[in-house]
């Protein structure tokens, strides 16, 4: 009846399902939640404001192939995404860049430091904070100290429960110090929102004669992952199986839980035109939440009264009912535990692991779309 089973309908699962359907495979998508689109899921709240239910998702890419693929299913509202940090009540551009430098130091000092930074790293370069801190030039050290203290330390403590030097350097390197006057959060060519939202985009992607989507369907209710084969509805299934969920969960946590960070999203609707006049403000030196997103500035929505914001409170995922694992915690110990689970899948030649959860990685949307396109290409061959 089916040639492929895709478990999960987020970006990873939906892209793979579509590409397999395009080459004539009959694809069953099993989605545990009552909706598609994974953590990209958006919907109007009761005030009619389009919200991102699982936190702000800003699409950005330099990959023409990814942009073209997604553009089959959506038009775009493209913009240069900007973020500010609230530092003791003052808003400064993030990533820290040469404009930020001029905001936090007086003109004479900022101009001197700007010249020092350009001489050291070259105009246009991107320097991770942990690298900047290693510089022995006292003036650069002082800038690094400011950025570390005012941008990274408290935000990272909130987000990860650890200091920047205790977490994987690739995490803080996502937001480097920019030796340029570019205030945008990302430097990618394409950035913005699907015009009608992410859910609408994934709906179109999954709307194909060869795709069947079952919602509120836990794969463990109709599948079994045995040591040497996969069963679907009691019979061996030899078609391709693409699993995008958490791998420890698939194997009933037999080696213990894979650690994740989770988030508690506190939404608030306010009877005012705009709360913060911009889409995202990071709270880098105060508060228990990491950031506030005001959706209308992300989506460009103008046809409603009032505004809806969300505050993000990070915490350690425990696996309790209702909690969602959002971020893998990248370190060697966790990687080793992950590998033990991945080894269980190795003998299953028709099972593929894909996505933030199944691969225990920190993928951006475009990176997982690219990976899914590649995987679908491999499977069809
Ligand atoms: N970060 C920070 N302060 C900021 C922004 C980011 O300390 O104002 C650090 C923090 O450790 C965070 C990481 O950089 O987890 C990556 O930030 P990004 O915005 O990429 O996180 P995401 O949007 O994926 O949650």
mmCIF file of C-alpha atoms and ligand atoms in Angstrom:
data_model
loop_
_atom_site.group_PDB
_atom_site.id
_atom_site.type_symbol
_atom_site.label_atom_id
_atom_site.label_comp_id
_atom_site.label_asym_id
_atom_site.label_seq_id
_atom_site.Cartn_x
_atom_site.Cartn_y
_atom_site.Cartn_z
ATOM 1 C CA UNK A 1 0.000 0.000 0.000
ATOM 2 C CA UNK A 2 2.833 2.454 0.886
ATOM 3 C CA UNK A 3 6.383 2.710 -0.463
ATOM 4 C CA UNK A 4 7.649 5.003 2.269
ATOM 5 C CA UNK A 5 6.697 5.960 5.787
ATOM 6 C CA UNK A 6 7.734 9.372 7.081
ATOM 7 C CA UNK A 7 7.472 9.905 10.812
ATOM 8 C CA UNK A 8 6.947 13.554 11.643
ATOM 9 C CA UNK A 9 5.564 16.377 9.489
ATOM 10 C CA UNK A 10 7.931 19.204 10.383
ATOM 11 C CA UNK A 11 10.318 20.649 7.823
ATOM 12 C CA UNK A 12 12.383 17.444 7.675
ATOM 13 C CA UNK A 13 9.437 15.086 7.204
ATOM 14 C CA UNK A 14 7.323 17.287 4.933
ATOM 15 C CA UNK A 15 10.137 18.034 2.472
ATOM 16 C CA UNK A 16 11.157 14.372 2.273
ATOM 17 C CA UNK A 17 7.544 13.230 1.860
ATOM 18 C CA UNK A 18 6.967 15.685 -0.975
ATOM 19 C CA UNK A 19 10.127 14.764 -2.844
ATOM 20 C CA UNK A 20 9.414 11.052 -2.585
ATOM 21 C CA UNK A 21 5.810 11.621 -3.695
ATOM 22 C CA UNK A 22 7.063 13.598 -6.702
ATOM 23 C CA UNK A 23 8.942 10.550 -7.978
ATOM 24 C CA UNK A 24 5.911 8.328 -7.641
ATOM 25 C CA UNK A 25 6.346 6.847 -4.183
ATOM 26 C CA UNK A 26 3.211 6.392 -2.138
ATOM 27 C CA UNK A 27 4.044 8.049 1.159
ATOM 28 C CA UNK A 28 2.394 7.719 4.555
ATOM 29 C CA UNK A 29 3.160 10.534 7.001
ATOM 30 C CA UNK A 30 2.589 9.724 10.663
ATOM 31 C CA UNK A 31 2.312 12.816 12.842
ATOM 32 C CA UNK A 32 1.991 12.501 16.605
ATOM 33 C CA UNK A 33 0.601 16.004 17.103
ATOM 34 C CA UNK A 34 -2.873 17.033 15.970
ATOM 35 C CA UNK A 35 -1.317 19.366 13.373
ATOM 36 C CA UNK A 36 1.386 19.424 10.690
ATOM 37 C CA UNK A 37 4.435 21.719 10.358
ATOM 38 C CA UNK A 38 6.307 20.645 13.513
ATOM 39 C CA UNK A 39 7.731 23.528 15.489
ATOM 40 C CA UNK A 40 7.188 25.871 12.535
ATOM 41 C CA UNK A 41 3.435 25.557 13.167
ATOM 42 C CA UNK A 42 1.671 28.924 13.183
ATOM 43 C CA UNK A 43 -2.007 29.802 13.566
ATOM 44 C CA UNK A 44 -4.183 32.794 14.379
ATOM 45 C CA UNK A 45 -4.714 33.249 18.129
ATOM 46 C CA UNK A 46 -8.175 34.132 19.451
ATOM 47 C CA UNK A 47 -7.566 37.775 18.558
ATOM 48 C CA UNK A 48 -6.817 36.868 14.946
ATOM 49 C CA UNK A 49 -3.089 37.497 15.222
ATOM 50 C CA UNK A 50 -0.888 34.945 13.473
ATOM 51 C CA UNK A 51 1.416 33.502 16.141
ATOM 52 C CA UNK A 52 4.264 31.011 16.030
ATOM 53 C CA UNK A 53 3.015 28.481 18.553
ATOM 54 C CA UNK A 54 6.475 26.988 19.215
ATOM 55 C CA UNK A 55 8.430 30.224 19.231
ATOM 56 C CA UNK A 56 9.698 32.602 16.551
ATOM 57 C CA UNK A 57 10.932 31.004 13.338
ATOM 58 C CA UNK A 58 12.704 33.351 10.979
ATOM 59 C CA UNK A 59 13.589 31.775 7.661
ATOM 60 C CA UNK A 60 16.961 32.703 6.174
ATOM 61 C CA UNK A 61 19.152 31.120 3.534
ATOM 62 C CA UNK A 62 21.892 31.602 0.986
ATOM 63 C CA UNK A 63 20.922 28.374 -0.720
ATOM 64 C CA UNK A 64 19.214 29.088 -4.055
ATOM 65 C CA UNK A 65 18.036 25.490 -4.249
ATOM 66 C CA UNK A 66 16.319 25.663 -0.850
ATOM 67 C CA UNK A 67 14.711 29.011 -1.600
ATOM 68 C CA UNK A 68 13.450 27.804 -4.974
ATOM 69 C CA UNK A 69 12.113 24.567 -3.549
ATOM 70 C CA UNK A 70 10.110 26.313 -0.822
ATOM 71 C CA UNK A 71 8.940 29.027 -3.215
ATOM 72 C CA UNK A 72 6.848 26.386 -5.014
ATOM 73 C CA UNK A 73 4.602 26.368 -1.949
ATOM 74 C CA UNK A 74 4.601 29.974 -0.801
ATOM 75 C CA UNK A 75 5.169 33.606 -1.649
ATOM 76 C CA UNK A 76 7.360 35.500 0.756
ATOM 77 C CA UNK A 77 7.450 38.567 2.902
ATOM 78 C CA UNK A 78 11.173 39.187 2.653
ATOM 79 C CA UNK A 79 12.939 41.573 5.021
ATOM 80 C CA UNK A 80 16.252 41.988 6.819
ATOM 81 C CA UNK A 81 15.596 40.597 10.289
ATOM 82 C CA UNK A 82 16.934 42.794 13.073
ATOM 83 C CA UNK A 83 17.247 42.074 16.782
ATOM 84 C CA UNK A 84 18.010 44.464 19.620
ATOM 85 C CA UNK A 85 19.295 43.621 23.076
ATOM 86 C CA UNK A 86 17.841 45.362 26.091
ATOM 87 C CA UNK A 87 20.908 46.240 28.185
ATOM 88 C CA UNK A 88 19.836 48.014 31.371
ATOM 89 C CA UNK A 89 16.927 49.616 29.520
ATOM 90 C CA UNK A 90 18.887 50.676 26.464
ATOM 91 C CA UNK A 91 18.416 48.940 23.093
ATOM 92 C CA UNK A 92 21.568 48.004 21.202
ATOM 93 C CA UNK A 93 21.844 46.189 17.821
ATOM 94 C CA UNK A 94 22.584 42.426 17.977
ATOM 95 C CA UNK A 95 24.815 40.831 16.698
ATOM 96 C CA UNK A 96 27.254 43.291 18.265
ATOM 97 C CA UNK A 97 28.642 45.216 15.267
ATOM 98 C CA UNK A 98 30.369 48.503 14.500
ATOM 99 C CA UNK A 99 27.087 50.399 14.941
ATOM 100 C CA UNK A 100 26.748 48.834 18.385
ATOM 101 C CA UNK A 101 30.310 49.922 19.153
ATOM 102 C CA UNK A 102 29.326 53.544 18.460
ATOM 103 C CA UNK A 103 26.292 53.185 20.736
ATOM 104 C CA UNK A 104 28.197 51.941 23.755
ATOM 105 C CA UNK A 105 31.392 54.022 23.542
ATOM 106 C CA UNK A 106 31.876 57.757 22.986
ATOM 107 C CA UNK A 107 32.566 58.838 19.426
ATOM 108 C CA UNK A 108 36.322 59.239 19.765
ATOM 109 C CA UNK A 109 36.850 55.892 21.479
ATOM 110 C CA UNK A 110 34.457 54.063 19.165
ATOM 111 C CA UNK A 111 36.239 55.380 16.054
ATOM 112 C CA UNK A 112 39.605 54.288 17.431
ATOM 113 C CA UNK A 113 38.291 50.835 18.365
ATOM 114 C CA UNK A 114 36.617 50.475 14.993
ATOM 115 C CA UNK A 115 39.981 51.025 13.286
ATOM 116 C CA UNK A 116 41.638 48.528 15.633
ATOM 117 C CA UNK A 117 39.017 45.852 14.898
ATOM 118 C CA UNK A 118 39.163 46.381 11.138
ATOM 119 C CA UNK A 119 42.961 46.246 11.166
ATOM 120 C CA UNK A 120 42.910 43.044 13.223
ATOM 121 C CA UNK A 121 40.120 41.104 11.505
ATOM 122 C CA UNK A 122 39.339 42.881 8.242
ATOM 123 C CA UNK A 123 36.134 44.688 7.322
ATOM 124 C CA UNK A 124 33.158 42.368 6.884
ATOM 125 C CA UNK A 125 34.530 39.549 9.018
ATOM 126 C CA UNK A 126 32.566 37.591 11.610
ATOM 127 C CA UNK A 127 34.321 36.872 14.870
ATOM 128 C CA UNK A 128 32.850 34.463 17.437
ATOM 129 C CA UNK A 129 32.856 35.976 20.924
ATOM 130 C CA UNK A 130 34.946 33.111 22.291
ATOM 131 C CA UNK A 131 37.601 33.884 19.670
ATOM 132 C CA UNK A 132 37.499 37.634 20.327
ATOM 133 C CA UNK A 133 38.154 36.966 24.011
ATOM 134 C CA UNK A 134 41.389 35.172 23.148
ATOM 135 C CA UNK A 135 42.880 38.277 21.529
ATOM 136 C CA UNK A 136 45.787 39.676 23.570
ATOM 137 C CA UNK A 137 45.392 43.298 22.414
ATOM 138 C CA UNK A 138 44.102 45.087 25.562
ATOM 139 C CA UNK A 139 41.659 47.253 23.585
ATOM 140 C CA UNK A 140 40.135 44.235 21.827
ATOM 141 C CA UNK A 141 40.059 42.369 25.127
ATOM 142 C CA UNK A 142 38.068 45.239 26.614
ATOM 143 C CA UNK A 143 35.491 45.093 23.789
ATOM 144 C CA UNK A 144 35.299 41.296 24.144
ATOM 145 C CA UNK A 145 34.752 41.752 27.882
ATOM 146 C CA UNK A 146 31.903 44.179 27.263
ATOM 147 C CA UNK A 147 30.220 41.907 24.703
ATOM 148 C CA UNK A 148 30.705 38.793 26.826
ATOM 149 C CA UNK A 149 29.233 40.434 29.934
ATOM 150 C CA UNK A 150 26.411 42.365 28.296
ATOM 151 C CA UNK A 151 25.327 40.151 25.414
ATOM 152 C CA UNK A 152 26.305 36.543 26.070
ATOM 153 C CA UNK A 153 26.773 35.668 29.718
ATOM 154 C CA UNK A 154 23.316 36.037 31.196
ATOM 155 C CA UNK A 155 21.385 35.141 28.049
ATOM 156 C CA UNK A 156 23.404 31.928 27.696
ATOM 157 C CA UNK A 157 22.986 31.109 31.394
ATOM 158 C CA UNK A 158 19.233 31.433 30.944
ATOM 159 C CA UNK A 159 19.103 29.538 27.658
ATOM 160 C CA UNK A 160 21.473 26.673 28.529
ATOM 161 C CA UNK A 161 21.934 26.798 32.311
ATOM 162 C CA UNK A 162 25.665 27.073 31.573
ATOM 163 C CA UNK A 163 28.236 29.759 30.838
ATOM 164 C CA UNK A 164 29.339 30.475 27.234
ATOM 165 C CA UNK A 165 32.686 28.760 27.863
ATOM 166 C CA UNK A 166 30.889 25.625 29.112
ATOM 167 C CA UNK A 167 28.749 25.049 26.024
ATOM 168 C CA UNK A 168 29.778 24.003 22.530
ATOM 169 C CA UNK A 169 31.537 26.962 20.836
ATOM 170 C CA UNK A 170 29.417 26.478 17.712
ATOM 171 C CA UNK A 171 26.355 27.667 19.655
ATOM 172 C CA UNK A 172 27.629 31.144 20.550
ATOM 173 C CA UNK A 173 29.364 31.315 17.151
ATOM 174 C CA UNK A 174 25.865 31.437 15.615
ATOM 175 C CA UNK A 175 25.768 35.084 16.701
ATOM 176 C CA UNK A 176 29.310 36.395 15.986
ATOM 177 C CA UNK A 177 30.656 39.905 16.482
ATOM 178 C CA UNK A 178 30.356 41.573 13.059
ATOM 179 C CA UNK A 179 33.129 43.832 11.846
ATOM 180 C CA UNK A 180 30.671 45.799 9.713
ATOM 181 C CA UNK A 181 27.827 48.282 10.006
ATOM 182 C CA UNK A 182 25.238 45.622 9.201
ATOM 183 C CA UNK A 183 22.514 45.520 11.875
ATOM 184 C CA UNK A 184 20.799 42.439 10.460
ATOM 185 C CA UNK A 185 20.702 39.306 12.615
ATOM 186 C CA UNK A 186 21.506 37.134 9.591
ATOM 187 C CA UNK A 187 23.583 38.050 6.574
ATOM 188 C CA UNK A 188 21.824 35.602 4.242
ATOM 189 C CA UNK A 189 20.531 36.658 0.834
ATOM 190 C CA UNK A 190 16.940 35.568 1.489
ATOM 191 C CA UNK A 191 15.275 36.162 4.853
ATOM 192 C CA UNK A 192 11.703 36.573 5.947
ATOM 193 C CA UNK A 193 8.376 34.833 6.381
ATOM 194 C CA UNK A 194 6.190 32.664 4.169
ATOM 195 C CA UNK A 195 3.496 35.173 3.214
ATOM 196 C CA UNK A 196 0.544 33.134 4.472
ATOM 197 C CA UNK A 197 2.556 31.515 7.258
ATOM 198 C CA UNK A 198 4.485 28.280 7.728
ATOM 199 C CA UNK A 199 1.455 26.041 8.243
ATOM 200 C CA UNK A 200 -0.015 27.111 4.904
ATOM 201 C CA UNK A 201 3.333 26.445 3.212
ATOM 202 C CA UNK A 202 3.628 22.934 4.661
ATOM 203 C CA UNK A 203 -0.046 22.238 3.902
ATOM 204 C CA UNK A 204 0.636 22.893 0.221
ATOM 205 C CA UNK A 205 3.802 20.803 0.360
ATOM 206 C CA UNK A 206 1.921 17.812 1.751
ATOM 207 C CA UNK A 207 -1.039 18.287 -0.564
ATOM 208 C CA UNK A 208 -0.124 15.635 -3.141
ATOM 209 C CA UNK A 209 -2.026 12.643 -4.486
ATOM 210 C CA UNK A 210 0.729 10.278 -3.333
ATOM 211 C CA UNK A 211 0.801 11.574 0.263
ATOM 212 C CA UNK A 212 -1.464 10.415 3.085
ATOM 213 C CA UNK A 213 -1.133 12.268 6.389
ATOM 214 C CA UNK A 214 -2.356 10.729 9.629
ATOM 215 C CA UNK A 215 -2.537 13.255 12.469
ATOM 216 C CA UNK A 216 -2.499 12.396 16.189
ATOM 217 C CA UNK A 217 -0.789 9.182 15.105
ATOM 218 C CA UNK A 218 2.042 7.895 17.270
ATOM 219 C CA UNK A 219 4.242 5.686 15.095
ATOM 220 C CA UNK A 220 4.712 3.316 18.009
ATOM 221 C CA UNK A 221 1.025 2.402 17.811
ATOM 222 C CA UNK A 222 1.358 0.910 14.324
ATOM 223 C CA UNK A 223 5.088 0.231 13.950
ATOM 224 C CA UNK A 224 7.764 -1.800 15.679
ATOM 225 C CA UNK A 225 11.478 -1.208 15.346
ATOM 226 C CA UNK A 226 12.991 -4.671 15.891
ATOM 227 C CA UNK A 227 16.777 -5.330 15.875
ATOM 228 C CA UNK A 228 16.763 -6.498 12.254
ATOM 229 C CA UNK A 229 13.533 -5.262 10.691
ATOM 230 C CA UNK A 230 10.655 -2.846 10.906
ATOM 231 C CA UNK A 231 7.036 -3.870 11.244
ATOM 232 C CA UNK A 232 4.100 -1.781 10.073
ATOM 233 C CA UNK A 233 0.656 -2.909 11.164
ATOM 234 C CA UNK A 234 2.137 -6.240 12.219
ATOM 235 C CA UNK A 235 3.895 -7.031 8.906
ATOM 236 C CA UNK A 236 7.469 -6.471 7.819
ATOM 237 C CA UNK A 237 7.847 -3.119 6.035
ATOM 238 C CA UNK A 238 10.699 -3.038 3.530
ATOM 239 C CA UNK A 239 10.083 0.395 2.027
ATOM 240 C CA UNK A 240 12.023 3.415 3.274
ATOM 241 C CA UNK A 241 11.253 4.724 6.751
ATOM 242 C CA UNK A 242 12.251 8.299 7.552
ATOM 243 C CA UNK A 243 12.218 8.979 11.274
ATOM 244 C CA UNK A 244 12.363 12.611 12.423
ATOM 245 C CA UNK A 245 11.453 12.206 16.108
ATOM 246 C CA UNK A 246 13.618 11.819 19.203
ATOM 247 C CA UNK A 247 15.725 8.699 18.985
ATOM 248 C CA UNK A 248 15.756 7.867 22.696
ATOM 249 C CA UNK A 249 11.961 7.896 22.650
ATOM 250 C CA UNK A 250 11.848 5.468 19.704
ATOM 251 C CA UNK A 251 13.777 2.941 21.772
ATOM 252 C CA UNK A 252 11.889 3.592 25.013
ATOM 253 C CA UNK A 253 14.841 5.406 26.591
ATOM 254 C CA UNK A 254 16.628 2.080 27.096
ATOM 255 C CA UNK A 255 20.030 3.750 27.577
ATOM 256 C CA UNK A 256 18.577 6.730 29.465
ATOM 257 C CA UNK A 257 17.290 10.092 28.297
ATOM 258 C CA UNK A 258 19.081 12.274 25.766
ATOM 259 C CA UNK A 259 19.379 15.734 27.352
ATOM 260 C CA UNK A 260 17.536 18.655 25.743
ATOM 261 C CA UNK A 261 16.655 22.236 26.602
ATOM 262 C CA UNK A 262 13.025 23.121 26.526
ATOM 263 C CA UNK A 263 11.114 26.400 26.538
ATOM 264 C CA UNK A 264 8.014 27.665 28.224
ATOM 265 C CA UNK A 265 6.245 30.150 25.935
ATOM 266 C CA UNK A 266 4.154 32.767 27.712
ATOM 267 C CA UNK A 267 1.874 34.521 25.245
ATOM 268 C CA UNK A 268 0.230 37.823 26.090
ATOM 269 C CA UNK A 269 -2.255 39.875 24.108
ATOM 270 C CA UNK A 270 -2.094 43.603 24.685
ATOM 271 C CA UNK A 271 -4.633 46.234 23.888
ATOM 272 C CA UNK A 272 -2.178 48.560 22.191
ATOM 273 C CA UNK A 273 -0.961 49.070 18.675
ATOM 274 C CA UNK A 274 2.591 47.950 19.392
ATOM 275 C CA UNK A 275 4.437 46.784 22.496
ATOM 276 C CA UNK A 276 8.065 47.171 21.461
ATOM 277 C CA UNK A 277 7.915 48.568 17.923
ATOM 278 C CA UNK A 278 10.025 45.709 16.567
ATOM 279 C CA UNK A 279 9.886 41.958 16.219
ATOM 280 C CA UNK A 280 12.493 40.660 18.689
ATOM 281 C CA UNK A 281 14.180 42.072 21.783
ATOM 282 C CA UNK A 282 16.725 39.920 23.627
ATOM 283 C CA UNK A 283 17.057 40.478 27.377
ATOM 284 C CA UNK A 284 20.759 39.952 27.808
ATOM 285 C CA UNK A 285 21.425 41.297 31.323
ATOM 286 C CA UNK A 286 18.113 41.011 33.161
ATOM 287 C CA UNK A 287 14.833 39.054 33.441
ATOM 288 C CA UNK A 288 14.190 35.340 33.639
ATOM 289 C CA UNK A 289 13.023 35.095 30.019
ATOM 290 C CA UNK A 290 15.496 35.289 27.112
ATOM 291 C CA UNK A 291 13.537 37.313 24.580
ATOM 292 C CA UNK A 292 10.232 38.896 23.653
ATOM 293 C CA UNK A 293 8.849 38.450 20.149
ATOM 294 C CA UNK A 294 6.051 40.681 18.874
ATOM 295 C CA UNK A 295 4.488 38.752 16.036
ATOM 296 C CA UNK A 296 2.891 41.513 13.960
ATOM 297 C CA UNK A 297 6.323 42.938 13.205
ATOM 298 C CA UNK A 298 7.536 39.553 11.994
ATOM 299 C CA UNK A 299 4.529 38.680 9.897
ATOM 300 C CA UNK A 300 3.649 42.213 8.776
ATOM 301 C CA UNK A 301 0.029 41.687 9.808
ATOM 302 C CA UNK A 302 -1.945 44.948 9.947
ATOM 303 C CA UNK A 303 -5.594 43.845 9.839
ATOM 304 C CA UNK A 304 -6.153 43.359 13.594
ATOM 305 C CA UNK A 305 -6.431 45.454 16.729
ATOM 306 C CA UNK A 306 -3.996 45.004 19.548
ATOM 307 C CA UNK A 307 -0.821 42.989 19.542
ATOM 308 C CA UNK A 308 0.378 39.590 20.751
ATOM 309 C CA UNK A 309 3.814 38.979 22.256
ATOM 310 C CA UNK A 310 5.574 35.906 23.591
ATOM 311 C CA UNK A 311 8.211 35.580 26.307
ATOM 312 C CA UNK A 312 10.525 32.534 26.273
ATOM 313 C CA UNK A 313 11.526 30.882 29.549
ATOM 314 C CA UNK A 314 14.130 28.132 29.040
ATOM 315 C CA UNK A 315 14.363 25.082 31.284
ATOM 316 C CA UNK A 316 15.917 21.600 31.353
ATOM 317 C CA UNK A 317 13.682 19.123 29.533
ATOM 318 C CA UNK A 318 12.658 16.281 31.834
ATOM 319 C CA UNK A 319 10.371 14.314 29.544
ATOM 320 C CA UNK A 320 7.290 15.129 31.623
ATOM 321 C CA UNK A 321 4.002 15.066 29.725
ATOM 322 C CA UNK A 322 3.489 18.198 27.643
ATOM 323 C CA UNK A 323 7.166 19.203 27.614
ATOM 324 C CA UNK A 324 8.806 19.624 24.228
ATOM 325 C CA UNK A 325 12.501 18.989 23.490
ATOM 326 C CA UNK A 326 13.637 22.008 21.433
ATOM 327 C CA UNK A 327 17.424 22.043 21.529
ATOM 328 C CA UNK A 328 19.955 19.196 21.657
ATOM 329 C CA UNK A 329 22.690 19.954 24.192
ATOM 330 C CA UNK A 330 25.841 19.503 22.155
ATOM 331 C CA UNK A 331 28.707 17.930 24.076
ATOM 332 C CA UNK A 332 30.817 14.802 23.880
ATOM 333 C CA UNK A 333 28.985 12.853 26.557
ATOM 334 C CA UNK A 334 25.597 13.459 24.972
ATOM 335 C CA UNK A 335 27.008 12.699 21.554
ATOM 336 C CA UNK A 336 28.186 9.319 22.821
ATOM 337 C CA UNK A 337 24.802 8.503 24.267
ATOM 338 C CA UNK A 338 23.191 9.562 20.995
ATOM 339 C CA UNK A 339 25.565 7.286 19.105
ATOM 340 C CA UNK A 340 24.451 4.298 21.187
ATOM 341 C CA UNK A 341 20.900 4.899 20.022
ATOM 342 C CA UNK A 342 21.992 5.552 16.428
ATOM 343 C CA UNK A 343 23.819 2.203 16.473
ATOM 344 C CA UNK A 344 20.481 0.476 17.053
ATOM 345 C CA UNK A 345 19.295 1.838 13.715
ATOM 346 C CA UNK A 346 22.420 0.875 11.758
ATOM 347 C CA UNK A 347 21.325 -2.712 10.982
ATOM 348 C CA UNK A 348 18.000 -1.358 9.704
ATOM 349 C CA UNK A 349 19.055 -0.507 6.160
ATOM 350 C CA UNK A 350 15.722 1.042 5.207
ATOM 351 C CA UNK A 351 15.542 3.441 8.187
ATOM 352 C CA UNK A 352 16.874 6.996 7.863
ATOM 353 C CA UNK A 353 17.287 9.503 10.693
ATOM 354 C CA UNK A 354 16.605 13.106 9.828
ATOM 355 C CA UNK A 355 16.276 16.408 11.671
ATOM 356 C CA UNK A 356 17.004 18.262 14.898
ATOM 357 C CA UNK A 357 15.625 15.492 17.068
ATOM 358 C CA UNK A 358 16.525 12.328 15.188
ATOM 359 C CA UNK A 359 20.070 13.521 14.423
ATOM 360 C CA UNK A 360 20.503 15.369 17.754
ATOM 361 C CA UNK A 361 21.661 18.538 15.953
ATOM 362 C CA UNK A 362 21.080 22.288 15.929
ATOM 363 C CA UNK A 363 19.681 22.663 12.390
ATOM 364 C CA UNK A 364 18.323 25.899 10.980
ATOM 365 C CA UNK A 365 15.232 25.595 8.760
ATOM 366 C CA UNK A 366 17.173 25.989 5.531
ATOM 367 C CA UNK A 367 19.827 23.471 6.564
ATOM 368 C CA UNK A 368 17.243 20.799 7.281
ATOM 369 C CA UNK A 369 15.383 21.507 4.033
ATOM 370 C CA UNK A 370 18.671 21.068 2.165
ATOM 371 C CA UNK A 371 19.445 17.856 4.034
ATOM 372 C CA UNK A 372 15.936 16.503 3.359
ATOM 373 C CA UNK A 373 16.264 17.264 -0.359
ATOM 374 C CA UNK A 374 19.555 15.368 -0.408
ATOM 375 C CA UNK A 375 18.146 12.431 1.528
ATOM 376 C CA UNK A 376 15.115 12.114 -0.753
ATOM 377 C CA UNK A 377 17.502 12.088 -3.717
ATOM 378 C CA UNK A 378 19.521 9.248 -2.137
ATOM 379 C CA UNK A 379 16.427 7.213 -1.288
ATOM 380 C CA UNK A 380 14.887 7.431 -4.753
ATOM 381 C CA UNK A 381 18.054 6.066 -6.361
HETATM 382 N N1 LIG B 1 23.208 34.388 22.443
HETATM 383 C C1 LIG B 1 23.429 35.236 23.497
HETATM 384 N N2 LIG B 1 22.868 36.471 23.478
HETATM 385 C C2 LIG B 1 22.111 36.909 22.457
HETATM 386 C C3 LIG B 1 21.876 36.057 21.371
HETATM 387 C C4 LIG B 1 22.436 34.785 21.392
HETATM 388 O O1 LIG B 1 24.093 34.853 24.464
HETATM 389 O O2 LIG B 1 21.625 38.052 22.509
HETATM 390 C C5 LIG B 1 23.837 33.045 22.468
HETATM 391 C C6 LIG B 1 23.013 32.063 23.293
HETATM 392 O O3 LIG B 1 23.893 31.126 23.877
HETATM 393 C C7 LIG B 1 22.157 31.420 22.253
HETATM 394 C C8 LIG B 1 23.122 31.314 21.080
HETATM 395 O O4 LIG B 1 23.899 32.511 21.158
HETATM 396 O O5 LIG B 1 21.651 30.176 22.653
HETATM 397 C C9 LIG B 1 22.505 31.161 19.714
HETATM 398 O O6 LIG B 1 21.570 32.183 19.523
HETATM 399 P P1 LIG B 1 20.407 32.081 18.406
HETATM 400 O O7 LIG B 1 19.743 33.387 18.303
HETATM 401 O O8 LIG B 1 20.998 31.492 17.189
HETATM 402 O O9 LIG B 1 19.414 31.026 19.099
HETATM 403 P P2 LIG B 1 17.985 30.467 18.616
HETATM 404 O O10 LIG B 1 17.260 31.574 17.917
HETATM 405 O O11 LIG B 1 18.287 29.280 17.753
HETATM 406 O O12 LIG B 1 17.333 30.084 19.910
#
